[in-house]
N, CA, C and O of each residue as an XYZ file, in Angstrom:
624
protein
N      79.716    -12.041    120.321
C      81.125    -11.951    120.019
C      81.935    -12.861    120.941
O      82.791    -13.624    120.493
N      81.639    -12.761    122.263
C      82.221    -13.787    123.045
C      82.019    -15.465    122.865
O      82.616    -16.342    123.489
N      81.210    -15.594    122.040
C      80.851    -17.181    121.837
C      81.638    -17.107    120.942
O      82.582    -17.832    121.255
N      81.802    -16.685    120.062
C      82.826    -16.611    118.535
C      83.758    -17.561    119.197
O      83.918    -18.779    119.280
N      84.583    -15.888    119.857
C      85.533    -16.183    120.421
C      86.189    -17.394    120.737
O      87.080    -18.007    120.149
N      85.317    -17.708    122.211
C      85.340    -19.064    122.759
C      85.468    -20.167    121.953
O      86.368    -20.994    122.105
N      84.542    -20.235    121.025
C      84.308    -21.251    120.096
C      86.152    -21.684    119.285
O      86.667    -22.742    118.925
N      86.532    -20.514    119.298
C      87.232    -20.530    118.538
C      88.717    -20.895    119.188
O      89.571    -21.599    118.649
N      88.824    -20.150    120.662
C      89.854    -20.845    121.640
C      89.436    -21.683    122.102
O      90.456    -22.241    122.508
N      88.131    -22.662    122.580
C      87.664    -23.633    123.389
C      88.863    -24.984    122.841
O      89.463    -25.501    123.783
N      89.137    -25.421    121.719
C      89.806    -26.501    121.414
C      90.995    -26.287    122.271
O      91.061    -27.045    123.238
N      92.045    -25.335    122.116
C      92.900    -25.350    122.595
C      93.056    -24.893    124.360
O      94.099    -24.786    125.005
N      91.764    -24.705    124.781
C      91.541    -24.528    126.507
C      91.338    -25.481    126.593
O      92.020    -25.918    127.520
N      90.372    -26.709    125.895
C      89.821    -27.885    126.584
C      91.042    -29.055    127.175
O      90.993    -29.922    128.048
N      92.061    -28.624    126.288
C      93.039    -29.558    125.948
C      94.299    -29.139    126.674
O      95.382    -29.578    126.285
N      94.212    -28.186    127.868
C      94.991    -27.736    128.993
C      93.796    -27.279    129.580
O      93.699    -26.056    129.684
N      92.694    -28.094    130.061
C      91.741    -27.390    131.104
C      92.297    -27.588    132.296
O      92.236    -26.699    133.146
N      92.996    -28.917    132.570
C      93.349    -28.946    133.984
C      94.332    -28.185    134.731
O      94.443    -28.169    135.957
N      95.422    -27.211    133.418
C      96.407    -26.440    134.087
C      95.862    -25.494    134.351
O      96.098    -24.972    135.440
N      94.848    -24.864    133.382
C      94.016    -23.550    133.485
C      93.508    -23.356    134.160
O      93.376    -22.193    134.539
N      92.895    -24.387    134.741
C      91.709    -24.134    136.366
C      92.265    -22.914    137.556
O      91.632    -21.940    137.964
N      93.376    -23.266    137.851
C      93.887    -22.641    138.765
C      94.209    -21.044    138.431
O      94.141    -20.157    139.282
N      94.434    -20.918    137.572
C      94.559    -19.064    136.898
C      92.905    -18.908    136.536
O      92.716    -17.692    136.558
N      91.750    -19.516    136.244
C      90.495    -18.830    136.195
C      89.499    -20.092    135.892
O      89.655    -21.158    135.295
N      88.347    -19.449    136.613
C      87.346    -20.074    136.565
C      87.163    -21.114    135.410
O      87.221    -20.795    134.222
N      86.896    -22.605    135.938
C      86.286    -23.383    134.711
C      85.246    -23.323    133.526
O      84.309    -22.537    133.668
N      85.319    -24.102    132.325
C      84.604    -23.558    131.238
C      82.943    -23.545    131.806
O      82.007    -22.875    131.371
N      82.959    -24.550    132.947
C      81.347    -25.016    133.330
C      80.719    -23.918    134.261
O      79.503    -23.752    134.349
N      81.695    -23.148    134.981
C      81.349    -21.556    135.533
C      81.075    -20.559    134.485
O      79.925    -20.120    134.445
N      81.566    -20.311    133.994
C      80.751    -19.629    132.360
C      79.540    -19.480    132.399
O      78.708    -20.336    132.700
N      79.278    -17.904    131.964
C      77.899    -17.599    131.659
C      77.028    -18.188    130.695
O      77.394    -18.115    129.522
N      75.775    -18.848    130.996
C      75.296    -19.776    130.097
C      74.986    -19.354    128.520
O      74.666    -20.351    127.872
N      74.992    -18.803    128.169
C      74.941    -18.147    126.729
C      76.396    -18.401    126.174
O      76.594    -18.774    125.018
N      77.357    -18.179    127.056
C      78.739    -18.699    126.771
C      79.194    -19.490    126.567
O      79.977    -19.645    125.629
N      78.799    -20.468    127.557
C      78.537    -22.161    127.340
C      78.420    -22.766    126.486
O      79.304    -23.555    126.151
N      77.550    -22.658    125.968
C      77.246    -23.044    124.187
C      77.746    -22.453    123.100
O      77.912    -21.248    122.913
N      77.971    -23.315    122.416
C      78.498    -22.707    121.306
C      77.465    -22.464    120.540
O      77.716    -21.591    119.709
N      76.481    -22.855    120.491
C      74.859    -21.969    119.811
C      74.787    -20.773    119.874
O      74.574    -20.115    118.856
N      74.928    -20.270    120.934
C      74.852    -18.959    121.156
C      74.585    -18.034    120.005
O      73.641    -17.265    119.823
N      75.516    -18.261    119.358
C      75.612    -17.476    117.705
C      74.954    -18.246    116.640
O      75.282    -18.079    115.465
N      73.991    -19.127    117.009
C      73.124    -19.535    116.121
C      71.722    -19.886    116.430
O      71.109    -20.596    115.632
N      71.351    -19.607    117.134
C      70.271    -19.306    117.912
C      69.549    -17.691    117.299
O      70.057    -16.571    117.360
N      68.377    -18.059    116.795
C      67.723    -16.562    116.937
C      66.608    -16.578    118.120
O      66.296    -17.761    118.254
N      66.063    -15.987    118.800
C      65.412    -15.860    119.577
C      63.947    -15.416    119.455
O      63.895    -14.644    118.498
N      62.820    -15.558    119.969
C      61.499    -15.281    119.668
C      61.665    -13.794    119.306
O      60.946    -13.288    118.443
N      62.643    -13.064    119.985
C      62.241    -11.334    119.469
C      62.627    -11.150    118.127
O      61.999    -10.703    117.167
N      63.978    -11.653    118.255
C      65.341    -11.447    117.386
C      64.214    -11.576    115.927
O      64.258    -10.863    114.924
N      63.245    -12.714    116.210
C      62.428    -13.757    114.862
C      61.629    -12.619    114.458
O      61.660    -12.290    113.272
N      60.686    -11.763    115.548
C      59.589    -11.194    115.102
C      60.058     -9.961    114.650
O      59.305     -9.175    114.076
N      61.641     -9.638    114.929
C      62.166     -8.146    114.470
C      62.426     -8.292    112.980
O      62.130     -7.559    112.037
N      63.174     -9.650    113.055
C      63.535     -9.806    111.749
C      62.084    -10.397    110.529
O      62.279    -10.631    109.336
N      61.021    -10.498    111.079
C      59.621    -11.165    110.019
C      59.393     -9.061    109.658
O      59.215     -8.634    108.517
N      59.456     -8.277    110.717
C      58.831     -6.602    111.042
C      59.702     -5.911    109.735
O      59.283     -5.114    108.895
N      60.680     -6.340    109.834
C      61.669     -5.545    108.956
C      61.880     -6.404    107.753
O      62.831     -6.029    107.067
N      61.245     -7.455    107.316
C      61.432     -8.617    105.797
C      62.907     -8.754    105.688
O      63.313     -8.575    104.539
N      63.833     -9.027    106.586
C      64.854     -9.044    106.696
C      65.193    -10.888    106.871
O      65.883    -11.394    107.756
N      64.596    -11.496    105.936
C      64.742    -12.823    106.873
C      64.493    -13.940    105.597
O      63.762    -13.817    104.614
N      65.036    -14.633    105.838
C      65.190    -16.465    104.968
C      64.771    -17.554    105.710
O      65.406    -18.603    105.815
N      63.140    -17.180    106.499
C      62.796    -18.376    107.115
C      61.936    -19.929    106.478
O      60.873    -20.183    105.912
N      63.007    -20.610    106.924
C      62.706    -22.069    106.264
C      62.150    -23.060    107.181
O      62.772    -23.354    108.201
N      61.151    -23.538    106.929
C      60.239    -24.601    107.880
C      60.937    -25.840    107.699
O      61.040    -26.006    106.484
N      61.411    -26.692    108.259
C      61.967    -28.155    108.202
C      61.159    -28.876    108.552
O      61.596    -30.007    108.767
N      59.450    -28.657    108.829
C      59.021    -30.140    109.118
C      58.413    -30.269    108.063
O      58.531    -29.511    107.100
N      57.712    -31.216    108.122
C      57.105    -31.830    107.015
C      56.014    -31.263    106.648
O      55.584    -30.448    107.464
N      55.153    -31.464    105.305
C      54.168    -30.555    104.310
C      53.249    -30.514    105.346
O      53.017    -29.419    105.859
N      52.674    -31.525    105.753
C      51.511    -32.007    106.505
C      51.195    -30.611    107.805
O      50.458    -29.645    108.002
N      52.321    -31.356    108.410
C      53.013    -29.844    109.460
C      52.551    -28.480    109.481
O      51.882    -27.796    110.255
N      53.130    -28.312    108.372
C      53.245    -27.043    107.647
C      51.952    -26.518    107.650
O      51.589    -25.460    108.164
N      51.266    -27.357    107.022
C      49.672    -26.765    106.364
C      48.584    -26.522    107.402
O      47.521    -25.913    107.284
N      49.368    -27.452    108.947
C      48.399    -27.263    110.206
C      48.832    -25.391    110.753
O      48.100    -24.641    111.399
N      49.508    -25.250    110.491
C      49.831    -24.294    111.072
C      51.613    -23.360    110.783
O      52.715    -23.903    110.708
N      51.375    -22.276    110.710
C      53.121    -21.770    110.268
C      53.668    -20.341    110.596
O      53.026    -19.290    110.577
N      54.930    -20.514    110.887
C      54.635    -18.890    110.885
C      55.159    -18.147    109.805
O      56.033    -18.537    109.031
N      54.495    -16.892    109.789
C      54.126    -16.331    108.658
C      55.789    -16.000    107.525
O      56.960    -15.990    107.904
N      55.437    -15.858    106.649
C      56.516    -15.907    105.544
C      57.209    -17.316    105.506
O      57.747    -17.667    104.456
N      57.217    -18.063    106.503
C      58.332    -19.252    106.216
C      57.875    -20.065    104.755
O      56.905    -20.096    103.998
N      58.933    -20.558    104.852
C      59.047    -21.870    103.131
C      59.231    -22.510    103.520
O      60.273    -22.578    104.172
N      58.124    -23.770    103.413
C      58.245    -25.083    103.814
C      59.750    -25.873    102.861
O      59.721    -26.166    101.666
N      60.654    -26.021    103.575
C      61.675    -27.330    102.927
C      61.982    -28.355    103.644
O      62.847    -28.140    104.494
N      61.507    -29.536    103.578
C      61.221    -30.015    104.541
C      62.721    -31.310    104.834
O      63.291    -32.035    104.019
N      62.926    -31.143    106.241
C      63.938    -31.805    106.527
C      65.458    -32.673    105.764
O      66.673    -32.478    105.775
N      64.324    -33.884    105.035
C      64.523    -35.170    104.534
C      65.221    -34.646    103.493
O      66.304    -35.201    103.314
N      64.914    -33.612    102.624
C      65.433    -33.035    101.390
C      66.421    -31.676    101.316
O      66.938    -31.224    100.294
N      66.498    -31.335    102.206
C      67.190    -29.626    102.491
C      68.109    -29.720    101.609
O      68.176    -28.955    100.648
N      69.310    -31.114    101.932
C      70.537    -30.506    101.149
C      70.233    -30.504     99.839
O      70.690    -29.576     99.170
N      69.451    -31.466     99.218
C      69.205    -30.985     97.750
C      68.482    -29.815     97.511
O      68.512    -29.350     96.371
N      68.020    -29.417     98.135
C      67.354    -27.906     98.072
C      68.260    -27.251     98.010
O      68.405    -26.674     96.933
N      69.535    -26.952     99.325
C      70.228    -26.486     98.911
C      71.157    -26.172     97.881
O      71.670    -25.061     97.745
N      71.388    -27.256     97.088
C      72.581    -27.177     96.508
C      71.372    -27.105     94.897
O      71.773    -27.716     93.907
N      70.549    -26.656     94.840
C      69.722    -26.015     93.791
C      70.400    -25.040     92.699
O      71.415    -24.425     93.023
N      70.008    -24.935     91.780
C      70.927    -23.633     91.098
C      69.993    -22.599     91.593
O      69.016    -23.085     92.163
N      70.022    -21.234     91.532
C      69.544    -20.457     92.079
C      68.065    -20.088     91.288
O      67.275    -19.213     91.643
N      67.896    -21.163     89.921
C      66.521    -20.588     89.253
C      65.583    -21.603     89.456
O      64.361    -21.460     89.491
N      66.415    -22.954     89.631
C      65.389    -24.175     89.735
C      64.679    -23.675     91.526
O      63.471    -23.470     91.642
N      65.480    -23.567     92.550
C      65.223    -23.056     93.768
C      64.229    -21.725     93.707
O      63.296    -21.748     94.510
N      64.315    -20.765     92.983
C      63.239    -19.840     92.577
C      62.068    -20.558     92.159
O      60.933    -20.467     92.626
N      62.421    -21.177     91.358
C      60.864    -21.963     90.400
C      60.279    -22.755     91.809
O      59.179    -22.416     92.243
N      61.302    -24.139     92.701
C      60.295    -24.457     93.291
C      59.549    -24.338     94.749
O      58.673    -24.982     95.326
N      60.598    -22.823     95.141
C      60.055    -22.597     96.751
C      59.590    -21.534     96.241
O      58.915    -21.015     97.129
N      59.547    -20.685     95.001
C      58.962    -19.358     95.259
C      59.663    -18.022     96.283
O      59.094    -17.319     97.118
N      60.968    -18.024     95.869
C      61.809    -17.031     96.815
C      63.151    -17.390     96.409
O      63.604    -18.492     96.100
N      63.640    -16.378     96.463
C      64.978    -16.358     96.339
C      65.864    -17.274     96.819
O      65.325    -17.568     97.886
N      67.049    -18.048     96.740
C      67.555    -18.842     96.699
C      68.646    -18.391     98.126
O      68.667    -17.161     98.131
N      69.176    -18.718     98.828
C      69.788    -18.346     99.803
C      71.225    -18.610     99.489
O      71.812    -19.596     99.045
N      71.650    -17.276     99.901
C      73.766    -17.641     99.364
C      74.232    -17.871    100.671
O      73.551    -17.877    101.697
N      75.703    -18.101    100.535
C      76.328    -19.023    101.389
C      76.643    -18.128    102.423
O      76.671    -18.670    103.528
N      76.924    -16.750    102.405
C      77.139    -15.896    102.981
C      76.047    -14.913    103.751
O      76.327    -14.021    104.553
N      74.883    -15.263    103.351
C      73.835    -14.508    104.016
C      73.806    -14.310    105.287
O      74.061    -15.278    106.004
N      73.558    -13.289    105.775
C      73.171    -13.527    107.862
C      71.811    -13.606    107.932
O      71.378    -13.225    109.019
N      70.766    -14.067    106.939
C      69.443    -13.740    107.519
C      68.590    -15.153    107.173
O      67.390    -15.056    106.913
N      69.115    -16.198    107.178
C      68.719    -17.332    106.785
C      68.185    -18.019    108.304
O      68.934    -18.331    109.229
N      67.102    -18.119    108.287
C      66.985    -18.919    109.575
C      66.093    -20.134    109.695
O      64.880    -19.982    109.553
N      66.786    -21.770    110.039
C      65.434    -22.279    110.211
C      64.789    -23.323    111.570
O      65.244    -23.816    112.602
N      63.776    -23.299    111.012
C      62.552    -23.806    112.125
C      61.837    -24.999    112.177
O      61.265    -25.448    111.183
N      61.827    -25.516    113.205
C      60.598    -26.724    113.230
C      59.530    -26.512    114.003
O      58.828    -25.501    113.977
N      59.358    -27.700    114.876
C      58.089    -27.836    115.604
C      59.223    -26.841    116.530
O      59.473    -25.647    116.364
N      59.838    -27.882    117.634
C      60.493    -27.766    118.981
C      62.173    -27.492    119.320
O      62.747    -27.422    120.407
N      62.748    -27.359    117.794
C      64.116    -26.717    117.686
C      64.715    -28.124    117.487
O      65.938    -28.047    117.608
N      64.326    -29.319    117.240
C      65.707    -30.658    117.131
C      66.280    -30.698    115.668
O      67.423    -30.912    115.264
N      64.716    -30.329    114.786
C      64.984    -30.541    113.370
C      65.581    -29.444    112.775
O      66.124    -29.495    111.672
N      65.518    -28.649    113.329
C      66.243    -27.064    112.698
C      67.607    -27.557    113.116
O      68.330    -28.004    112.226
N      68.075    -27.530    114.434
C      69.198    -27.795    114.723
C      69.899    -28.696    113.704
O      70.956    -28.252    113.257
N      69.498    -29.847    113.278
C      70.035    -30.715    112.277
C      70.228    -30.227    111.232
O      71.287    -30.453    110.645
N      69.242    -29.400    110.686
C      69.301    -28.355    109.339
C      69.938    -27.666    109.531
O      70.423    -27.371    108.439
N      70.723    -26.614    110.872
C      71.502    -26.119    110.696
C      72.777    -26.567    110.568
O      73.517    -26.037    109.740
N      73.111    -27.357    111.178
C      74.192    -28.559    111.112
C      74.379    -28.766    109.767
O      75.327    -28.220    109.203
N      73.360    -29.710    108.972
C      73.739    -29.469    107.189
C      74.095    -28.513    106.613
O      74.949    -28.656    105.738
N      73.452    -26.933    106.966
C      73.909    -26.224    106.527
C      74.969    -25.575    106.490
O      75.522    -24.929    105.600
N      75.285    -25.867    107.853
C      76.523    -25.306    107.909
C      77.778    -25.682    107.183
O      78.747    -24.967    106.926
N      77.495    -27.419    106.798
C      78.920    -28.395    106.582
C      78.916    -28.156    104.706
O      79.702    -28.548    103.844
N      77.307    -27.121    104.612
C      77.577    -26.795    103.304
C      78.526    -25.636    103.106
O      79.286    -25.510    102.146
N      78.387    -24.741    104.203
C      79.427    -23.519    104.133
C      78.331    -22.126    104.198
O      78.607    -20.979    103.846
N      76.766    -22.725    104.870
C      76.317    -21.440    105.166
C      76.283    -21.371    106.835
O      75.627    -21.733    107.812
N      77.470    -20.644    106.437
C      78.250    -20.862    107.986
C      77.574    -19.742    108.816
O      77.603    -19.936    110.031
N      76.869    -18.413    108.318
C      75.831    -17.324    109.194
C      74.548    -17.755    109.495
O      73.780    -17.072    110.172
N      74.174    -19.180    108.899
C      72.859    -19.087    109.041
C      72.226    -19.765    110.763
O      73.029    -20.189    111.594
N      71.296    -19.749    110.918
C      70.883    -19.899    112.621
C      69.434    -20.611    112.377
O      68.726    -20.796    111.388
N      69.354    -20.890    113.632
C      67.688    -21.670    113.907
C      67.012    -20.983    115.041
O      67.734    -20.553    115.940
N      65.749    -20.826    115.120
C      64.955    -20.839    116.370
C      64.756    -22.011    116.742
O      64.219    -22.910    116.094
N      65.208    -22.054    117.867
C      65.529    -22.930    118.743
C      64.106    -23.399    119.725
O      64.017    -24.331    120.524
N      63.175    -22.478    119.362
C      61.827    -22.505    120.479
C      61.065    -23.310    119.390
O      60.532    -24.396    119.620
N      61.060    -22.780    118.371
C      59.992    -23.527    117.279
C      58.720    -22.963    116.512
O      58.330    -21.803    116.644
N      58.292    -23.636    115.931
C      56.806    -23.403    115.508
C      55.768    -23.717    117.205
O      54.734    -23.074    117.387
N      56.250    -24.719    118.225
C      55.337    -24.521    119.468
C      55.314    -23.300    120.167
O      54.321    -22.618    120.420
N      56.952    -22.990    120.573
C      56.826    -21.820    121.080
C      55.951    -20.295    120.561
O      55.297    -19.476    121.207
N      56.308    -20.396    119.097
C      55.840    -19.195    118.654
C      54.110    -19.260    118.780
O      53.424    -18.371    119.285
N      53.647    -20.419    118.245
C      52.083    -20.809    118.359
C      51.814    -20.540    119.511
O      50.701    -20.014    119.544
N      52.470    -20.669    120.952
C      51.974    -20.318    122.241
C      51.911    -18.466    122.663
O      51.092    -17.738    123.225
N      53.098    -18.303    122.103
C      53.033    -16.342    122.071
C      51.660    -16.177    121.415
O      50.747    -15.933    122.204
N      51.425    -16.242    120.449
C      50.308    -15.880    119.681
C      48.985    -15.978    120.254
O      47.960    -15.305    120.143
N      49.283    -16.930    120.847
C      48.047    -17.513    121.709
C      47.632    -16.267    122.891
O      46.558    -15.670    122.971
N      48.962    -16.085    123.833
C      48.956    -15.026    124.733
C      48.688    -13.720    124.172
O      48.064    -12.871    124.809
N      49.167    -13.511    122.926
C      48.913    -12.363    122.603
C      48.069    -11.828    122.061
O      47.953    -10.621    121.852
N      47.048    -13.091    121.631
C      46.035    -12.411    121.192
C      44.907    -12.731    122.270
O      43.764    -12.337    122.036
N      45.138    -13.318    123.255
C      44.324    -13.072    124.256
C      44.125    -11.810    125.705
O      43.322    -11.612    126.617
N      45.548    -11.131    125.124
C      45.388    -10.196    125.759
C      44.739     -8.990    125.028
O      44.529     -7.940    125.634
């Protein structure tokens, strides 16, 4: 809620930061979650595995087929980068016919997507957003990070 926020007064603080200093701490003292305006688009390795536990989730792979087929995590739909926005802007039966899943609305909160290392999601979320799926988020760790949990966890 506080990133909202921020996000949402930051234009008009940035643009009197130098009077503001003196009544409170600068934007760069800020708690780092605050800092960013990701914050609220960011899902997190738990946030990912709560939401795969409960089928609560619209996870979309952005790298490429090849990628994909080495390795994935589970439920995602490969759409791969290069093509998203036409994916997106699919009618909702051609998008059924060719990912096999429901079509994602503009308003959803459970849309999330993924790459290897979080650069290409980030970009996908970026498109998505300037389409107007303004709830949707990325894991930011990736298909590496998660491949490395798995690793730990099944070695314990």
């Amino acid at each position: 809620m506080t990133c909202v926020l921020l996000r949402r007064l930051w234009p008009s603080v940035a643009k009197h930061q130098q009077s503001y200093r003196s009544g409170f701490r600068s934007f760069a003292n800020l708690p780092e979650d605050v800092q960013t305006a990701e914050c609220v688009s960011e899902v997190t390795s738990s946030q990912l595995r709560s939401m795969l536990s409960k089928r609560d989730l619209q996870l979309f792979d952005v790298r490429n087929p090849d990628e994909f087929k080495a390795g994935r995590i589970p439920h995602a739909v490969n759409m791969p980068l290069d093509g998203l926005e036409e994916s997106l802007k699919m009618s909702p039966e051609s998008f059924q016919q060719r990912f096999q899943v429901r079509a994602p609305a503009k308003d959803d909160d459970n849309i999330v997507f993924h790459c290897f290392s979080g650069r290409r999601s980030a970009k996908a979320l970026d498109i998505a957003r300037k389409m107007g799926f303004n709830r949707a988020r990325h894991y930011k760790g990736g298909y590496s990070e998660w491949a490395e949990q798995e690793k730990k966890n099944t070695a314990s």
